[in-house]
Amino acid sequence: DIQMTQSPSSVSASVGDRVTITCRASQGITTWLAWYQQKPGKAPKFLIYAASSLQSGVPSRFSGRGSGTDFTLIISSLQPEDFATYYCQQAGSFPPTFGQGTKLEIK
Amino acid sequence: QVQLVESGGGLVQPGRSLRLSCAASGFTFSRSTMHWVRQAPGKGLEWVALTSYDGTNTHYADSVKGRLTISRDNSKNTLYLQMNSLRPEDTAIYYCARDRGMGGYYFDYWGQGTLAIVSS
């Protein structure tokens, strides 16, 4: 199975900050990568697919980059509703696997 | 709008069984690959199983193979997860999720989840 490793595990930031979350795959996955946002007590929400394509309805302050083994999720200007846990997931190899999550907290 | 509503969770003793359901609406269920994904309390996400649009192809995580069975009834727009020989480590919120359907394993819509607790 492909292992997905996110860093940091948690990060504190303020409204308006730019935040970057990193995800590394244990082997190359080209751009078969998704990002999800999960708020407490809620289901995950699909944000980005193919490493950099924004799902319909997702604000443009979210963006994704990367290919091969190294990927990033960028939130350009944090809004109060963005404080949540974020997961990456490799989508190109069976079985699909997730990173351990990055908790984004209010500073 | 796409809606997925899970049900059937609860408290069950180790070794017993549970059947989860996921009622789908707002899209053509019979054309969609569907998945179950679980999340142990306070932990991350783990993919569990998938079924092709017609139910003829199913695949499982090694951790559940031989104990959990995914199925679907396209006439009822419903996805199922039959859980047998349950273990405490199966305790989790179980989400059904729709496959985006354009290559890869992308989960574009999720239900709210149903909690299964395996404990004596």
PDB file of C-alpha atoms in Angstrom:
ATOM      1  CA  ASP A   1       0.000   0.000   0.000  1.00  0.00           C
ATOM      2  CA  ILE A   2       1.121   3.568  -0.619  1.00  0.00           C
ATOM      3  CA  GLN A   3       1.747   5.478   2.614  1.00  0.00           C
ATOM      4  CA  MET A   4       0.733   9.119   2.782  1.00  0.00           C
ATOM      5  CA  THR A   5       2.490  11.369   5.297  1.00  0.00           C
ATOM      6  CA  GLN A   6       1.274  14.866   6.111  1.00  0.00           C
ATOM      7  CA  SER A   7       3.138  17.653   7.837  1.00  0.00           C
ATOM      8  CA  PRO A   8       2.691  19.311  10.140  1.00  0.00           C
ATOM      9  CA  SER A   9       0.253  17.265  12.237  1.00  0.00           C
ATOM     10  CA  SER A  10      -1.141  20.506  13.578  1.00  0.00           C
ATOM     11  CA  VAL A  11      -0.679  24.180  12.862  1.00  0.00           C
ATOM     12  CA  SER A  12      -1.909  27.354  14.524  1.00  0.00           C
ATOM     13  CA  ALA A  13      -2.704  30.375  12.397  1.00  0.00           C
ATOM     14  CA  SER A  14      -4.724  33.575  12.389  1.00  0.00           C
ATOM     15  CA  VAL A  15      -7.496  34.820  10.150  1.00  0.00           C
ATOM     16  CA  GLY A  16      -5.915  36.273   7.027  1.00  0.00           C
ATOM     17  CA  ASP A  17      -2.766  34.155   7.220  1.00  0.00           C
ATOM     18  CA  ARG A  18      -1.439  32.046   4.363  1.00  0.00           C
ATOM     19  CA  VAL A  19      -1.123  28.387   5.331  1.00  0.00           C
ATOM     20  CA  THR A  20       0.657  25.532   3.591  1.00  0.00           C
ATOM     21  CA  ILE A  21       0.123  21.846   4.375  1.00  0.00           C
ATOM     22  CA  THR A  22       2.417  19.225   2.896  1.00  0.00           C
ATOM     23  CA  CYS A  23       1.672  15.647   1.873  1.00  0.00           C
ATOM     24  CA  ARG A  24       4.255  13.088   0.796  1.00  0.00           C
ATOM     25  CA  ALA A  25       3.548   9.754  -0.891  1.00  0.00           C
ATOM     26  CA  SER A  26       5.774   6.720  -0.293  1.00  0.00           C
ATOM     27  CA  GLN A  27       5.971   6.212  -4.050  1.00  0.00           C
ATOM     28  CA  GLY A  28       5.122   8.255  -7.114  1.00  0.00           C
ATOM     29  CA  ILE A  29       1.454   8.859  -7.813  1.00  0.00           C
ATOM     30  CA  THR A  30       1.798  11.426 -10.630  1.00  0.00           C
ATOM     31  CA  THR A  31      -1.122  13.777  -9.806  1.00  0.00           C
ATOM     32  CA  TRP A  32      -3.585  11.243  -8.397  1.00  0.00           C
ATOM     33  CA  LEU A  33      -4.146  13.190  -5.210  1.00  0.00           C
ATOM     34  CA  ALA A  34      -7.147  14.631  -3.404  1.00  0.00           C
ATOM     35  CA  TRP A  35      -7.590  16.948  -0.440  1.00  0.00           C
ATOM     36  CA  TYR A  36     -10.506  16.880   2.001  1.00  0.00           C
ATOM     37  CA  GLN A  37     -11.618  19.178   4.800  1.00  0.00           C
ATOM     38  CA  GLN A  38     -13.303  17.797   7.909  1.00  0.00           C
ATOM     39  CA  LYS A  39     -14.920  19.808  10.686  1.00  0.00           C
ATOM     40  CA  PRO A  40     -15.708  18.270  14.088  1.00  0.00           C
ATOM     41  CA  GLY A  41     -18.719  15.972  13.970  1.00  0.00           C
ATOM     42  CA  LYS A  42     -19.068  16.333  10.215  1.00  0.00           C
ATOM     43  CA  ALA A  43     -18.270  14.239   7.162  1.00  0.00           C
ATOM     44  CA  PRO A  44     -15.206  15.069   5.073  1.00  0.00           C
ATOM     45  CA  LYS A  45     -15.703  17.573   2.265  1.00  0.00           C
ATOM     46  CA  PHE A  46     -14.045  17.069  -1.122  1.00  0.00           C
ATOM     47  CA  LEU A  47     -11.867  20.094  -1.961  1.00  0.00           C
ATOM     48  CA  ILE A  48      -9.301  19.261  -4.626  1.00  0.00           C
ATOM     49  CA  TYR A  49      -8.673  16.417  -7.072  1.00  0.00           C
ATOM     50  CA  ALA A  50      -5.904  15.655  -9.530  1.00  0.00           C
ATOM     51  CA  ALA A  51      -3.571  17.499  -7.156  1.00  0.00           C
ATOM     52  CA  SER A  52      -4.610  20.976  -8.295  1.00  0.00           C
ATOM     53  CA  SER A  53      -8.194  20.966  -9.635  1.00  0.00           C
ATOM     54  CA  LEU A  54     -10.702  22.722  -7.428  1.00  0.00           C
ATOM     55  CA  GLN A  55     -14.003  20.948  -6.843  1.00  0.00           C
ATOM     56  CA  SER A  56     -17.024  23.002  -7.867  1.00  0.00           C
ATOM     57  CA  GLY A  57     -18.104  25.422  -5.154  1.00  0.00           C
ATOM     58  CA  VAL A  58     -14.797  25.420  -3.273  1.00  0.00           C
ATOM     59  CA  PRO A  59     -13.465  28.952  -2.657  1.00  0.00           C
ATOM     60  CA  SER A  60     -10.528  30.042  -4.798  1.00  0.00           C
ATOM     61  CA  ARG A  61      -8.384  30.757  -1.728  1.00  0.00           C
ATOM     62  CA  PHE A  62      -7.771  26.988  -1.704  1.00  0.00           C
ATOM     63  CA  SER A  63      -5.199  25.674  -4.127  1.00  0.00           C
ATOM     64  CA  GLY A  64      -3.140  22.529  -4.579  1.00  0.00           C
ATOM     65  CA  ARG A  65       0.227  21.846  -6.147  1.00  0.00           C
ATOM     66  CA  GLY A  66       2.610  19.005  -6.745  1.00  0.00           C
ATOM     67  CA  SER A  67       3.228  15.796  -8.622  1.00  0.00           C
ATOM     68  CA  GLY A  68       5.101  12.557  -8.090  1.00  0.00           C
ATOM     69  CA  THR A  69       5.580  12.238  -4.336  1.00  0.00           C
ATOM     70  CA  ASP A  70       5.328  15.771  -2.943  1.00  0.00           C
ATOM     71  CA  PHE A  71       2.150  17.837  -2.725  1.00  0.00           C
ATOM     72  CA  THR A  72       0.914  20.959  -0.992  1.00  0.00           C
ATOM     73  CA  LEU A  73      -2.421  22.444  -0.037  1.00  0.00           C
ATOM     74  CA  ILE A  74      -2.363  26.218   0.217  1.00  0.00           C
ATOM     75  CA  ILE A  75      -4.985  28.416   1.822  1.00  0.00           C
ATOM     76  CA  SER A  76      -4.127  31.920   0.702  1.00  0.00           C
ATOM     77  CA  SER A  77      -6.036  33.964   3.283  1.00  0.00           C
ATOM     78  CA  LEU A  78      -7.543  32.028   6.168  1.00  0.00           C
ATOM     79  CA  GLN A  79     -11.198  32.585   6.960  1.00  0.00           C
ATOM     80  CA  PRO A  80     -12.882  31.604  10.244  1.00  0.00           C
ATOM     81  CA  GLU A  81     -14.686  28.710   8.545  1.00  0.00           C
ATOM     82  CA  ASP A  82     -11.379  27.172   7.373  1.00  0.00           C
ATOM     83  CA  PHE A  83     -10.335  25.970  10.814  1.00  0.00           C
ATOM     84  CA  ALA A  84     -10.677  22.207  10.453  1.00  0.00           C
ATOM     85  CA  THR A  85      -8.659  19.053   9.860  1.00  0.00           C
ATOM     86  CA  TYR A  86      -7.323  18.454   6.350  1.00  0.00           C
ATOM     87  CA  TYR A  87      -6.551  15.078   4.794  1.00  0.00           C
ATOM     88  CA  CYS A  88      -4.701  14.168   1.644  1.00  0.00           C
ATOM     89  CA  GLN A  89      -5.539  10.939  -0.166  1.00  0.00           C
ATOM     90  CA  GLN A  90      -3.844   9.107  -3.002  1.00  0.00           C
ATOM     91  CA  ALA A  91      -6.389   8.142  -5.619  1.00  0.00           C
ATOM     92  CA  GLY A  92      -4.378   6.319  -8.262  1.00  0.00           C
ATOM     93  CA  SER A  93      -3.369   3.046  -6.674  1.00  0.00           C
ATOM     94  CA  PHE A  94      -5.427   0.347  -4.978  1.00  0.00           C
ATOM     95  CA  PRO A  95      -6.199   0.573  -2.109  1.00  0.00           C
ATOM     96  CA  PRO A  96      -6.817   4.308  -1.792  1.00  0.00           C
ATOM     97  CA  THR A  97      -5.026   5.634   1.287  1.00  0.00           C
ATOM     98  CA  PHE A  98      -5.193   8.789   3.378  1.00  0.00           C
ATOM     99  CA  GLY A  99      -2.696  10.874   5.238  1.00  0.00           C
ATOM    100  CA  GLN A 100      -3.037  11.077   9.006  1.00  0.00           C
ATOM    101  CA  GLY A 101      -4.512  14.567   8.892  1.00  0.00           C
ATOM    102  CA  THR A 102      -3.401  18.102   9.698  1.00  0.00           C
ATOM    103  CA  LYS A 103      -5.389  20.022  12.286  1.00  0.00           C
ATOM    104  CA  LEU A 104      -5.586  23.739  11.544  1.00  0.00           C
ATOM    105  CA  GLU A 105      -6.271  25.668  14.728  1.00  0.00           C
ATOM    106  CA  ILE A 106      -6.902  29.288  15.560  1.00  0.00           C
ATOM    107  CA  LYS A 107      -3.920  31.103  17.034  1.00  0.00           C
TER     108      LYS A 107
ATOM    109  CA  GLN B   1     -28.813  17.698  -4.756  1.00  0.00           C
ATOM    110  CA  VAL B   2     -26.793  14.632  -3.913  1.00  0.00           C
ATOM    111  CA  GLN B   3     -27.765  13.114  -0.609  1.00  0.00           C
ATOM    112  CA  LEU B   4     -26.407  10.050   1.182  1.00  0.00           C
ATOM    113  CA  VAL B   5     -27.976   8.961   4.454  1.00  0.00           C
ATOM    114  CA  GLU B   6     -26.477   6.124   6.475  1.00  0.00           C
ATOM    115  CA  SER B   7     -28.269   4.090   9.113  1.00  0.00           C
ATOM    116  CA  GLY B   8     -27.936   0.851  11.042  1.00  0.00           C
ATOM    117  CA  GLY B   9     -25.108   1.637  13.429  1.00  0.00           C
ATOM    118  CA  GLY B  10     -25.220   0.752  17.099  1.00  0.00           C
ATOM    119  CA  LEU B  11     -23.624  -1.157  19.930  1.00  0.00           C
ATOM    120  CA  VAL B  12     -22.814  -4.795  19.225  1.00  0.00           C
ATOM    121  CA  GLN B  13     -20.776  -7.440  21.029  1.00  0.00           C
ATOM    122  CA  PRO B  14     -17.545  -8.797  19.560  1.00  0.00           C
ATOM    123  CA  GLY B  15     -18.163 -11.661  17.160  1.00  0.00           C
ATOM    124  CA  ARG B  16     -21.685 -10.499  16.326  1.00  0.00           C
ATOM    125  CA  SER B  17     -23.032  -8.895  13.156  1.00  0.00           C
ATOM    126  CA  LEU B  18     -24.397  -5.552  12.008  1.00  0.00           C
ATOM    127  CA  ARG B  19     -25.760  -4.330   8.688  1.00  0.00           C
ATOM    128  CA  LEU B  20     -25.331  -0.729   7.641  1.00  0.00           C
ATOM    129  CA  SER B  21     -27.415   0.965   4.953  1.00  0.00           C
ATOM    130  CA  CYS B  22     -26.900   4.076   2.865  1.00  0.00           C
ATOM    131  CA  ALA B  23     -29.886   5.610   1.074  1.00  0.00           C
ATOM    132  CA  ALA B  24     -28.906   7.643  -1.967  1.00  0.00           C
ATOM    133  CA  SER B  25     -30.799  10.371  -3.799  1.00  0.00           C
ATOM    134  CA  GLY B  26     -30.214  13.292  -6.127  1.00  0.00           C
ATOM    135  CA  PHE B  27     -28.100  11.411  -8.673  1.00  0.00           C
ATOM    136  CA  THR B  28     -28.221   8.280 -10.818  1.00  0.00           C
ATOM    137  CA  PHE B  29     -27.204   5.756  -8.184  1.00  0.00           C
ATOM    138  CA  SER B  30     -27.206   2.834 -10.606  1.00  0.00           C
ATOM    139  CA  ARG B  31     -24.399   4.438 -12.616  1.00  0.00           C
ATOM    140  CA  SER B  32     -22.102   5.212  -9.671  1.00  0.00           C
ATOM    141  CA  THR B  33     -19.325   3.253  -8.041  1.00  0.00           C
ATOM    142  CA  MET B  34     -19.805   3.515  -4.290  1.00  0.00           C
ATOM    143  CA  HIS B  35     -17.491   3.200  -1.293  1.00  0.00           C
ATOM    144  CA  TRP B  36     -17.483   2.753   2.455  1.00  0.00           C
ATOM    145  CA  VAL B  37     -14.875   4.698   4.422  1.00  0.00           C
ATOM    146  CA  ARG B  38     -14.516   4.525   8.203  1.00  0.00           C
ATOM    147  CA  GLN B  39     -13.047   6.646  10.953  1.00  0.00           C
ATOM    148  CA  ALA B  40     -12.210   5.278  14.384  1.00  0.00           C
ATOM    149  CA  PRO B  41     -12.943   7.713  17.235  1.00  0.00           C
ATOM    150  CA  GLY B  42     -10.400  10.527  17.188  1.00  0.00           C
ATOM    151  CA  LYS B  43      -8.472   8.917  14.333  1.00  0.00           C
ATOM    152  CA  GLY B  44      -7.994   9.355  10.580  1.00  0.00           C
ATOM    153  CA  LEU B  45      -9.844   8.029   7.565  1.00  0.00           C
ATOM    154  CA  GLU B  46      -9.592   4.441   6.340  1.00  0.00           C
ATOM    155  CA  TRP B  47     -11.044   3.195   3.073  1.00  0.00           C
ATOM    156  CA  VAL B  48     -13.018  -0.026   3.615  1.00  0.00           C
ATOM    157  CA  ALA B  49     -14.696  -1.289   0.445  1.00  0.00           C
ATOM    158  CA  LEU B  50     -16.042  -0.427  -2.979  1.00  0.00           C
ATOM    159  CA  THR B  51     -18.671  -1.775  -5.334  1.00  0.00           C
ATOM    160  CA  SER B  52     -18.983  -1.163  -9.045  1.00  0.00           C
ATOM    161  CA  TYR B  53     -22.116   0.501 -10.404  1.00  0.00           C
ATOM    162  CA  ASP B  54     -23.856  -2.847 -10.935  1.00  0.00           C
ATOM    163  CA  GLY B  55     -22.456  -4.708  -7.937  1.00  0.00           C
ATOM    164  CA  THR B  56     -20.537  -7.240  -9.997  1.00  0.00           C
ATOM    165  CA  ASN B  57     -17.123  -6.038  -8.832  1.00  0.00           C
ATOM    166  CA  THR B  58     -16.270  -5.517  -5.183  1.00  0.00           C
ATOM    167  CA  HIS B  59     -12.962  -4.848  -3.441  1.00  0.00           C
ATOM    168  CA  TYR B  60     -11.953  -4.670   0.203  1.00  0.00           C
ATOM    169  CA  ALA B  61      -9.262  -3.437   2.518  1.00  0.00           C
ATOM    170  CA  ASP B  62      -7.163  -6.306   3.868  1.00  0.00           C
ATOM    171  CA  SER B  63      -8.277  -5.408   7.400  1.00  0.00           C
ATOM    172  CA  VAL B  64     -11.902  -6.347   6.644  1.00  0.00           C
ATOM    173  CA  LYS B  65     -11.619  -8.944   3.896  1.00  0.00           C
ATOM    174  CA  GLY B  66     -13.697 -12.035   4.626  1.00  0.00           C
ATOM    175  CA  ARG B  67     -15.699 -10.326   7.390  1.00  0.00           C
ATOM    176  CA  LEU B  68     -17.346  -7.290   5.771  1.00  0.00           C
ATOM    177  CA  THR B  69     -19.404  -7.475   2.582  1.00  0.00           C
ATOM    178  CA  ILE B  70     -20.455  -4.536   0.444  1.00  0.00           C
ATOM    179  CA  SER B  71     -23.564  -4.828  -1.726  1.00  0.00           C
ATOM    180  CA  ARG B  72     -26.181  -2.651  -3.361  1.00  0.00           C
ATOM    181  CA  ASP B  73     -29.800  -2.681  -4.480  1.00  0.00           C
ATOM    182  CA  ASN B  74     -30.124  -0.321  -7.422  1.00  0.00           C
ATOM    183  CA  SER B  75     -33.920  -0.726  -7.431  1.00  0.00           C
ATOM    184  CA  LYS B  76     -33.928   0.841  -3.940  1.00  0.00           C
ATOM    185  CA  ASN B  77     -31.017   3.267  -4.445  1.00  0.00           C
ATOM    186  CA  THR B  78     -29.391   1.747  -1.397  1.00  0.00           C
ATOM    187  CA  LEU B  79     -25.855   0.652  -0.506  1.00  0.00           C
ATOM    188  CA  TYR B  80     -25.169  -1.896   2.238  1.00  0.00           C
ATOM    189  CA  LEU B  81     -22.314  -3.066   4.411  1.00  0.00           C
ATOM    190  CA  GLN B  82     -22.814  -6.434   6.084  1.00  0.00           C
ATOM    191  CA  MET B  83     -20.424  -6.649   9.015  1.00  0.00           C
ATOM    192  CA  ASN B  84     -19.787 -10.112  10.475  1.00  0.00           C
ATOM    193  CA  SER B  85     -17.373 -11.415  13.105  1.00  0.00           C
ATOM    194  CA  LEU B  86     -16.984  -7.909  14.428  1.00  0.00           C
ATOM    195  CA  ARG B  87     -13.928  -6.919  16.444  1.00  0.00           C
ATOM    196  CA  PRO B  88     -13.379  -4.013  18.829  1.00  0.00           C
ATOM    197  CA  GLU B  89     -11.059  -2.446  16.244  1.00  0.00           C
ATOM    198  CA  ASP B  90     -14.036  -2.168  13.866  1.00  0.00           C
ATOM    199  CA  THR B  91     -15.473   0.517  16.143  1.00  0.00           C
ATOM    200  CA  ALA B  92     -15.787   3.581  13.933  1.00  0.00           C
ATOM    201  CA  ILE B  93     -18.032   6.016  12.146  1.00  0.00           C
ATOM    202  CA  TYR B  94     -18.852   4.442   8.792  1.00  0.00           C
ATOM    203  CA  TYR B  95     -19.373   6.793   5.868  1.00  0.00           C
ATOM    204  CA  CYS B  96     -20.734   5.901   2.476  1.00  0.00           C
ATOM    205  CA  ALA B  97     -19.221   7.952  -0.309  1.00  0.00           C
ATOM    206  CA  ARG B  98     -19.816   8.349  -3.995  1.00  0.00           C
ATOM    207  CA  ASP B  99     -16.981   7.823  -6.437  1.00  0.00           C
ATOM    208  CA  ARG B 100     -16.448  10.868  -8.634  1.00  0.00           C
ATOM    209  CA  GLY B 101     -16.458   8.506 -11.599  1.00  0.00           C
ATOM    210  CA  MET B 102     -13.833   9.977 -13.888  1.00  0.00           C
ATOM    211  CA  GLY B 103     -10.845   7.814 -13.077  1.00  0.00           C
ATOM    212  CA  GLY B 104      -9.073   7.217  -9.806  1.00  0.00           C
ATOM    213  CA  TYR B 105     -10.632   6.764  -6.403  1.00  0.00           C
ATOM    214  CA  TYR B 106     -12.057  10.188  -5.559  1.00  0.00           C
ATOM    215  CA  PHE B 107     -14.894  10.547  -3.032  1.00  0.00           C
ATOM    216  CA  ASP B 108     -16.918  13.576  -4.038  1.00  0.00           C
ATOM    217  CA  TYR B 109     -19.990  13.215  -1.801  1.00  0.00           C
ATOM    218  CA  TRP B 110     -20.217  11.702   1.671  1.00  0.00           C
ATOM    219  CA  GLY B 111     -23.034  10.809   3.995  1.00  0.00           C
ATOM    220  CA  GLN B 112     -23.145  12.037   7.577  1.00  0.00           C
ATOM    221  CA  GLY B 113     -21.937   8.674   8.874  1.00  0.00           C
ATOM    222  CA  THR B 114     -23.269   6.029  11.254  1.00  0.00           C
ATOM    223  CA  LEU B 115     -21.418   4.925  14.383  1.00  0.00           C
ATOM    224  CA  ALA B 116     -20.752   1.251  15.039  1.00  0.00           C
ATOM    225  CA  ILE B 117     -19.415   0.357  18.485  1.00  0.00           C
ATOM    226  CA  VAL B 118     -18.078  -3.143  19.064  1.00  0.00           C
ATOM    227  CA  SER B 119     -17.789  -3.803  22.765  1.00  0.00           C
ATOM    228  CA  SER B 120     -18.796  -6.336  25.366  1.00  0.00           C
TER     229      SER B 120
END
